[in-house]
Amino acid sequence: MAKEIKRDLDLCNLLIKFFLFTVNVIVWLLGIAILALGIYVIVLSSDPAIQNIAGSSLSAPGIVLVILGVLLVVIGFCGWLGALREIFVLLVVYCILMSIVVLIEIGVVVAVFLLGGEVEAFGRQQTLEAINGYQDDPTLQNLIDQIQMTFTCCGFDSYNDWDKNLYFSCNSTALQKCGTPFSCCVMPPDTEVINYQCGYSARNDPTRLSNIHQQGCLATISATIMQYSLVLGGIGIGLIVLELINIFLSLGLAVDVYRQKQFIKTLKQKGLIK
C-alpha cells in the first residue's frame, strides 16, 4: 500500500512538473515577443510622423511593454527551470512574481473603470490634433484614413470634427471646404476606383451627407469592444484562473521539494546516508 501511494505521488509530481514546465515555456516565449514589441514601439515613437499624432506619449506604452516583457521572461524562466530542476528558490520567486502579476492585473481592471473618462479625453485631444495636421504628413494621413475605413467612422465624436482642419473647415476657401477625407465616405464592398473628392462639401449639403459615415470613431470602436466584451472578459478570467492554478501548483511543488531536502538533511545528520 505504501509503495502504491508513493508511486501515485511521484506520478502526480511528474504531471505537475510537466504542466508547470509547459505553461512557463510558453510564458517565457511570450515575454520575449512582448519585449521585442515594446522595443519596436519605443523605436517607432521616435518617428517624426508618429510624434505628430501622439507626441512623445507613444513611448510610454512601449516602456510598459518592455517592463511587461522582462517580467514575463523572468517569470517564465523561474517557472520552467524551477519545475524542471526542482529548485526551491526559483519556485518561491515564481510564486511571489505570479502573485504580483495577479494583483497588477486586478489593479489595471480597476484603473480602467475609474480612469475611463480621462482616457477618452486624452484620445479626443490627440485625435483632434491629428485631424488638424492631416495634410502635413503622408504617414499621418494614411494612419487616419486606415482607422476611419477599418471602423467605418468619421472623426472622433462625429464627422463635424473635421471642421477643426484648415482645409476641411467651413470657413476655408479650399476645394475641400465643409468636407471630409475620402476615408469617411460610404464605399460599396466592390469599389475598385476610389473617388477622393467624395467627401467634399458633404457636411453642409444635405443631399451629400449620406455619402459619408456620420458616426464618430469613438462610438464605433467602443461598440466593437463591447461586441467582444464577453470573449475578452472570459479570456481575462480564464487567464487569472490559470495563473492562480500555477501559483498553487508551484507552491505545492516548492513545499514538496523543501520537505525532501529537510528529510535528506535529517538522514545525513543521523548518519544513515552520506
mmCIF file of C-alpha atoms in Angstrom:
data_model
loop_
_atom_site.group_PDB
_atom_site.id
_atom_site.type_symbol
_atom_site.label_atom_id
_atom_site.label_comp_id
_atom_site.label_asym_id
_atom_site.label_seq_id
_atom_site.Cartn_x
_atom_site.Cartn_y
_atom_site.Cartn_z
ATOM 1 C CA MET A 1 0.000 0.000 0.000
ATOM 2 C CA ALA A 2 2.796 2.441 0.918
ATOM 3 C CA LYS A 3 4.567 1.747 -2.362
ATOM 4 C CA GLU A 4 1.367 2.368 -4.318
ATOM 5 C CA ILE A 5 0.810 5.691 -2.527
ATOM 6 C CA LYS A 6 4.415 6.713 -3.200
ATOM 7 C CA ARG A 7 4.048 5.755 -6.861
ATOM 8 C CA ASP A 8 0.865 7.828 -7.161
ATOM 9 C CA LEU A 9 2.546 10.811 -5.501
ATOM 10 C CA ASP A 10 5.553 10.536 -7.808
ATOM 11 C CA LEU A 11 3.238 10.419 -10.830
ATOM 12 C CA CYS A 12 1.310 13.426 -9.514
ATOM 13 C CA ASN A 13 4.529 15.413 -9.023
ATOM 14 C CA LEU A 14 5.686 14.438 -12.507
ATOM 15 C CA LEU A 15 2.419 15.709 -14.031
ATOM 16 C CA ILE A 16 2.650 18.948 -12.027
ATOM 17 C CA LYS A 17 6.237 19.470 -13.165
ATOM 18 C CA PHE A 18 5.280 18.794 -16.801
ATOM 19 C CA PHE A 19 2.328 21.195 -16.596
ATOM 20 C CA LEU A 20 4.387 23.979 -14.989
ATOM 21 C CA PHE A 21 7.256 23.439 -17.410
ATOM 22 C CA THR A 22 4.997 23.577 -20.498
ATOM 23 C CA VAL A 23 2.984 26.617 -19.384
ATOM 24 C CA ASN A 24 6.039 28.602 -18.370
ATOM 25 C CA VAL A 25 7.985 27.876 -21.535
ATOM 26 C CA ILE A 26 5.028 29.445 -23.366
ATOM 27 C CA VAL A 27 5.073 32.407 -20.933
ATOM 28 C CA TRP A 28 8.821 32.772 -21.446
ATOM 29 C CA LEU A 29 8.458 32.846 -25.253
ATOM 30 C CA LEU A 30 5.516 35.257 -24.971
ATOM 31 C CA GLY A 31 7.648 37.520 -22.795
ATOM 32 C CA ILE A 32 10.369 37.597 -25.429
ATOM 33 C CA ALA A 33 7.783 38.527 -28.085
ATOM 34 C CA ILE A 34 6.281 41.321 -25.929
ATOM 35 C CA LEU A 35 9.758 42.613 -25.095
ATOM 36 C CA ALA A 36 10.580 42.793 -28.813
ATOM 37 C CA LEU A 37 7.264 44.569 -29.481
ATOM 38 C CA GLY A 38 7.977 47.087 -26.724
ATOM 39 C CA ILE A 39 11.398 47.884 -28.165
ATOM 40 C CA TYR A 40 9.798 48.294 -31.607
ATOM 41 C CA VAL A 41 7.162 50.698 -30.224
ATOM 42 C CA ILE A 42 9.839 52.785 -28.497
ATOM 43 C CA VAL A 43 11.841 52.986 -31.730
ATOM 44 C CA LEU A 44 8.637 53.789 -33.654
ATOM 45 C CA SER A 45 7.765 56.589 -31.219
ATOM 46 C CA SER A 46 10.890 58.454 -32.335
ATOM 47 C CA ASP A 47 9.469 58.702 -35.882
ATOM 48 C CA PRO A 48 8.505 62.376 -36.525
ATOM 49 C CA ALA A 49 5.319 61.302 -38.327
ATOM 50 C CA ILE A 50 4.144 59.316 -35.318
ATOM 51 C CA GLN A 51 5.084 62.147 -32.965
ATOM 52 C CA ASN A 52 2.698 64.383 -34.915
ATOM 53 C CA ILE A 53 -0.121 62.159 -33.717
ATOM 54 C CA ALA A 54 0.804 61.288 -30.160
ATOM 55 C CA GLY A 55 3.834 63.414 -29.393
ATOM 56 C CA SER A 56 6.130 61.510 -27.071
ATOM 57 C CA SER A 57 3.203 59.726 -25.399
ATOM 58 C CA LEU A 58 3.652 56.613 -27.576
ATOM 59 C CA SER A 59 6.927 55.861 -25.807
ATOM 60 C CA ALA A 60 5.007 55.258 -22.556
ATOM 61 C CA PRO A 61 3.159 52.153 -23.875
ATOM 62 C CA GLY A 62 6.472 50.958 -25.306
ATOM 63 C CA ILE A 63 8.138 51.240 -21.909
ATOM 64 C CA VAL A 64 5.198 49.404 -20.318
ATOM 65 C CA LEU A 65 5.540 46.610 -22.894
ATOM 66 C CA VAL A 66 9.283 46.346 -22.243
ATOM 67 C CA ILE A 67 8.713 46.117 -18.479
ATOM 68 C CA LEU A 68 5.940 43.557 -19.012
ATOM 69 C CA GLY A 69 8.138 41.567 -21.395
ATOM 70 C CA VAL A 70 11.069 41.483 -18.969
ATOM 71 C CA LEU A 71 8.719 40.460 -16.148
ATOM 72 C CA LEU A 72 7.251 37.603 -18.203
ATOM 73 C CA VAL A 73 10.707 36.441 -19.288
ATOM 74 C CA VAL A 74 11.863 36.304 -15.649
ATOM 75 C CA ILE A 75 8.619 34.627 -14.506
ATOM 76 C CA GLY A 76 8.716 32.065 -17.297
ATOM 77 C CA PHE A 77 12.376 31.311 -16.688
ATOM 78 C CA CYS A 78 11.884 30.825 -12.928
ATOM 79 C CA GLY A 79 8.808 28.699 -13.597
ATOM 80 C CA TRP A 80 10.130 26.246 -16.167
ATOM 81 C CA LEU A 81 13.640 25.925 -14.734
ATOM 82 C CA GLY A 82 12.381 25.713 -11.149
ATOM 83 C CA ALA A 83 9.876 22.988 -12.079
ATOM 84 C CA LEU A 84 12.312 21.082 -14.276
ATOM 85 C CA ARG A 85 15.212 21.084 -11.808
ATOM 86 C CA GLU A 86 13.099 21.297 -8.630
ATOM 87 C CA ILE A 87 14.930 24.414 -7.449
ATOM 88 C CA PHE A 88 13.208 25.649 -4.293
ATOM 89 C CA VAL A 89 14.375 29.290 -4.531
ATOM 90 C CA LEU A 90 13.197 29.678 -8.135
ATOM 91 C CA LEU A 91 9.817 28.166 -7.305
ATOM 92 C CA VAL A 92 9.358 30.599 -4.400
ATOM 93 C CA VAL A 93 10.397 33.560 -6.577
ATOM 94 C CA TYR A 94 7.965 32.322 -9.223
ATOM 95 C CA CYS A 95 5.079 32.218 -6.708
ATOM 96 C CA ILE A 96 5.862 35.742 -5.490
ATOM 97 C CA LEU A 97 6.122 37.210 -9.006
ATOM 98 C CA MET A 98 2.946 35.478 -10.172
ATOM 99 C CA SER A 99 1.083 36.846 -7.152
ATOM 100 C CA ILE A 100 2.323 40.351 -8.026
ATOM 101 C CA VAL A 101 1.145 39.897 -11.633
ATOM 102 C CA VAL A 102 -2.352 38.873 -10.494
ATOM 103 C CA LEU A 103 -2.554 41.928 -8.227
ATOM 104 C CA ILE A 104 -1.365 44.187 -11.085
ATOM 105 C CA GLU A 105 -3.989 42.744 -13.434
ATOM 106 C CA ILE A 106 -6.728 43.393 -10.900
ATOM 107 C CA GLY A 107 -5.371 46.918 -10.408
ATOM 108 C CA VAL A 108 -5.382 47.575 -14.166
ATOM 109 C CA VAL A 109 -9.022 46.477 -14.461
ATOM 110 C CA VAL A 110 -9.994 48.785 -11.583
ATOM 111 C CA ALA A 111 -7.978 51.675 -13.096
ATOM 112 C CA VAL A 112 -9.678 51.260 -16.484
ATOM 113 C CA PHE A 113 -13.080 51.626 -14.852
ATOM 114 C CA LEU A 114 -12.013 54.564 -12.694
ATOM 115 C CA LEU A 115 -9.954 56.445 -15.329
ATOM 116 C CA GLY A 116 -12.114 55.697 -18.379
ATOM 117 C CA GLY A 117 -13.122 59.358 -18.725
ATOM 118 C CA GLU A 118 -9.527 60.576 -18.657
ATOM 119 C CA VAL A 119 -8.502 58.038 -21.304
ATOM 120 C CA GLU A 120 -11.370 59.202 -23.518
ATOM 121 C CA ALA A 121 -10.411 62.874 -23.058
ATOM 122 C CA PHE A 122 -6.789 62.096 -23.928
ATOM 123 C CA GLY A 123 -7.882 60.201 -27.049
ATOM 124 C CA ARG A 124 -10.111 63.099 -28.118
ATOM 125 C CA GLN A 125 -7.299 65.626 -27.716
ATOM 126 C CA GLN A 126 -4.791 63.523 -29.664
ATOM 127 C CA THR A 127 -7.300 62.782 -32.436
ATOM 128 C CA LEU A 128 -8.252 66.434 -32.896
ATOM 129 C CA GLU A 129 -4.577 67.365 -33.090
ATOM 130 C CA ALA A 130 -4.075 64.661 -35.710
ATOM 131 C CA ILE A 131 -7.080 65.945 -37.688
ATOM 132 C CA ASN A 132 -5.638 69.446 -37.575
ATOM 133 C CA GLY A 133 -2.355 68.200 -39.079
ATOM 134 C CA TYR A 134 -3.913 65.752 -41.535
ATOM 135 C CA GLN A 135 -2.315 67.277 -44.652
ATOM 136 C CA ASP A 136 1.083 67.822 -43.056
ATOM 137 C CA ASP A 137 2.419 64.284 -43.341
ATOM 138 C CA PRO A 138 1.563 61.355 -45.675
ATOM 139 C CA THR A 139 2.146 58.807 -42.901
ATOM 140 C CA LEU A 140 -0.306 60.652 -40.656
ATOM 141 C CA GLN A 141 -2.863 60.747 -43.466
ATOM 142 C CA ASN A 142 -2.540 57.017 -44.115
ATOM 143 C CA LEU A 143 -2.942 56.185 -40.435
ATOM 144 C CA ILE A 144 -6.096 58.289 -40.007
ATOM 145 C CA ASP A 145 -7.573 57.016 -43.274
ATOM 146 C CA GLN A 146 -6.880 53.408 -42.291
ATOM 147 C CA ILE A 147 -8.610 53.834 -38.915
ATOM 148 C CA GLN A 148 -11.658 55.526 -40.437
ATOM 149 C CA MET A 149 -12.009 52.950 -43.216
ATOM 150 C CA THR A 150 -11.453 49.981 -40.880
ATOM 151 C CA PHE A 151 -14.083 51.105 -38.359
ATOM 152 C CA THR A 152 -16.335 52.849 -40.950
ATOM 153 C CA CYS A 153 -16.350 56.054 -38.921
ATOM 154 C CA CYS A 154 -15.534 59.733 -39.323
ATOM 155 C CA GLY A 155 -13.812 61.969 -36.783
ATOM 156 C CA PHE A 156 -13.605 61.218 -33.077
ATOM 157 C CA ASP A 157 -17.074 62.194 -31.843
ATOM 158 C CA SER A 158 -18.630 62.881 -35.259
ATOM 159 C CA TYR A 159 -17.884 63.955 -38.827
ATOM 160 C CA ASN A 160 -18.038 67.602 -37.678
ATOM 161 C CA ASP A 161 -14.640 67.140 -36.004
ATOM 162 C CA TRP A 162 -13.162 67.719 -39.448
ATOM 163 C CA ASP A 163 -14.153 71.380 -39.144
ATOM 164 C CA LYS A 164 -11.010 71.673 -36.982
ATOM 165 C CA ASN A 165 -8.913 71.103 -40.104
ATOM 166 C CA LEU A 166 -7.789 74.205 -42.015
ATOM 167 C CA TYR A 167 -8.752 72.786 -45.421
ATOM 168 C CA PHE A 168 -11.972 70.962 -44.455
ATOM 169 C CA SER A 169 -13.286 73.833 -42.311
ATOM 170 C CA CYS A 170 -16.468 75.524 -43.488
ATOM 171 C CA ASN A 171 -14.561 78.820 -43.229
ATOM 172 C CA SER A 172 -11.977 77.592 -45.713
ATOM 173 C CA THR A 173 -11.691 78.793 -49.285
ATOM 174 C CA ALA A 174 -10.199 75.465 -50.419
ATOM 175 C CA LEU A 175 -11.949 72.944 -52.649
ATOM 176 C CA GLN A 176 -12.379 70.655 -49.619
ATOM 177 C CA LYS A 177 -14.464 73.305 -47.797
ATOM 178 C CA CYS A 178 -17.036 71.845 -45.385
ATOM 179 C CA GLY A 179 -15.972 68.345 -46.355
ATOM 180 C CA THR A 180 -14.189 65.257 -45.066
ATOM 181 C CA PRO A 181 -11.406 62.988 -46.339
ATOM 182 C CA PHE A 182 -12.352 60.177 -48.715
ATOM 183 C CA SER A 183 -11.885 57.662 -45.871
ATOM 184 C CA CYS A 184 -15.123 58.978 -44.313
ATOM 185 C CA CYS A 185 -17.102 58.055 -47.433
ATOM 186 C CA VAL A 186 -19.503 55.132 -47.611
ATOM 187 C CA MET A 187 -17.968 52.784 -50.163
ATOM 188 C CA PRO A 188 -19.538 49.641 -51.651
ATOM 189 C CA PRO A 189 -17.525 46.455 -50.945
ATOM 190 C CA ASP A 190 -16.714 46.004 -54.649
ATOM 191 C CA THR A 191 -15.320 49.525 -55.095
ATOM 192 C CA GLU A 192 -12.273 49.413 -57.363
ATOM 193 C CA VAL A 193 -11.760 53.108 -58.138
ATOM 194 C CA ILE A 194 -11.838 55.482 -55.172
ATOM 195 C CA ASN A 195 -13.336 58.932 -55.604
ATOM 196 C CA TYR A 196 -11.018 61.032 -53.470
ATOM 197 C CA GLN A 197 -13.421 64.003 -53.650
ATOM 198 C CA CYS A 198 -16.466 62.074 -52.437
ATOM 199 C CA GLY A 199 -16.458 63.892 -49.080
ATOM 200 C CA TYR A 200 -16.026 67.424 -50.381
ATOM 201 C CA SER A 201 -18.825 69.803 -49.205
ATOM 202 C CA ALA A 202 -20.660 66.805 -47.711
ATOM 203 C CA ARG A 203 -21.097 68.384 -44.275
ATOM 204 C CA ASN A 204 -23.170 71.370 -45.470
ATOM 205 C CA ASP A 205 -25.037 69.646 -48.308
ATOM 206 C CA PRO A 206 -27.965 67.501 -47.086
ATOM 207 C CA THR A 207 -28.042 65.663 -50.407
ATOM 208 C CA ARG A 208 -24.424 64.538 -49.970
ATOM 209 C CA LEU A 209 -24.387 63.937 -46.208
ATOM 210 C CA SER A 210 -25.442 60.327 -46.742
ATOM 211 C CA ASN A 211 -22.234 59.789 -48.727
ATOM 212 C CA ILE A 212 -20.156 59.832 -45.537
ATOM 213 C CA HIS A 213 -20.167 57.920 -42.253
ATOM 214 C CA GLN A 214 -21.784 60.181 -39.674
ATOM 215 C CA GLN A 215 -20.794 58.252 -36.562
ATOM 216 C CA GLY A 216 -17.537 59.108 -34.798
ATOM 217 C CA CYS A 217 -14.759 56.578 -34.298
ATOM 218 C CA LEU A 218 -15.175 56.662 -30.502
ATOM 219 C CA ALA A 219 -18.668 55.182 -30.789
ATOM 220 C CA THR A 220 -17.758 52.552 -33.400
ATOM 221 C CA ILE A 221 -14.591 51.418 -31.640
ATOM 222 C CA SER A 222 -16.445 51.285 -28.301
ATOM 223 C CA ALA A 223 -19.205 49.227 -29.955
ATOM 224 C CA THR A 224 -16.590 46.842 -31.356
ATOM 225 C CA ILE A 225 -15.044 46.410 -27.913
ATOM 226 C CA MET A 226 -18.471 45.839 -26.354
ATOM 227 C CA GLN A 227 -19.263 43.287 -29.067
ATOM 228 C CA TYR A 228 -16.328 41.184 -27.954
ATOM 229 C CA SER A 229 -16.503 42.139 -24.270
ATOM 230 C CA LEU A 230 -17.785 38.719 -23.201
ATOM 231 C CA VAL A 231 -14.992 36.993 -25.094
ATOM 232 C CA LEU A 232 -12.366 39.376 -23.695
ATOM 233 C CA GLY A 233 -13.824 39.038 -20.193
ATOM 234 C CA GLY A 234 -13.808 35.245 -20.468
ATOM 235 C CA ILE A 235 -10.195 35.264 -21.634
ATOM 236 C CA GLY A 236 -9.248 37.585 -18.753
ATOM 237 C CA ILE A 237 -10.981 35.445 -16.130
ATOM 238 C CA GLY A 238 -9.524 32.268 -17.632
ATOM 239 C CA LEU A 239 -6.051 33.816 -17.561
ATOM 240 C CA ILE A 240 -6.355 34.768 -13.886
ATOM 241 C CA VAL A 241 -7.673 31.287 -13.010
ATOM 242 C CA LEU A 242 -4.744 29.711 -14.876
ATOM 243 C CA GLU A 243 -2.317 31.974 -13.035
ATOM 244 C CA LEU A 244 -3.844 31.025 -9.675
ATOM 245 C CA ILE A 245 -3.582 27.327 -10.569
ATOM 246 C CA ASN A 246 0.094 27.871 -11.426
ATOM 247 C CA ILE A 247 0.675 29.635 -8.115
ATOM 248 C CA PHE A 248 -0.894 26.839 -6.050
ATOM 249 C CA LEU A 249 0.814 24.044 -8.021
ATOM 250 C CA SER A 250 4.236 25.698 -7.861
ATOM 251 C CA LEU A 251 3.733 26.415 -4.159
ATOM 252 C CA GLY A 252 2.850 22.767 -3.549
ATOM 253 C CA LEU A 253 5.867 21.634 -5.547
ATOM 254 C CA ALA A 254 8.109 24.043 -3.607
ATOM 255 C CA VAL A 255 6.819 22.676 -0.285
ATOM 256 C CA ASP A 256 7.420 19.116 -1.507
ATOM 257 C CA VAL A 257 10.979 19.973 -2.600
ATOM 258 C CA TYR A 258 11.644 21.659 0.766
ATOM 259 C CA ARG A 259 10.385 18.624 2.680
ATOM 260 C CA GLN A 260 12.531 16.279 0.624
ATOM 261 C CA LYS A 261 15.620 18.401 1.306
ATOM 262 C CA GLN A 262 14.844 18.518 5.005
ATOM 263 C CA PHE A 263 14.308 14.739 5.053
ATOM 264 C CA ILE A 264 17.635 14.120 3.303
ATOM 265 C CA LYS A 265 19.317 16.581 5.681
ATOM 266 C CA THR A 266 17.902 14.692 8.674
ATOM 267 C CA LEU A 267 19.123 11.358 7.320
ATOM 268 C CA LYS A 268 22.594 12.817 6.794
ATOM 269 C CA GLN A 269 22.669 14.163 10.351
ATOM 270 C CA LYS A 270 21.789 10.696 11.669
ATOM 271 C CA GLY A 271 24.495 9.155 9.527
ATOM 272 C CA LEU A 272 22.049 6.988 7.602
ATOM 273 C CA ILE A 273 23.256 8.374 4.274
ATOM 274 C CA LYS A 274 26.344 10.207 3.134
#
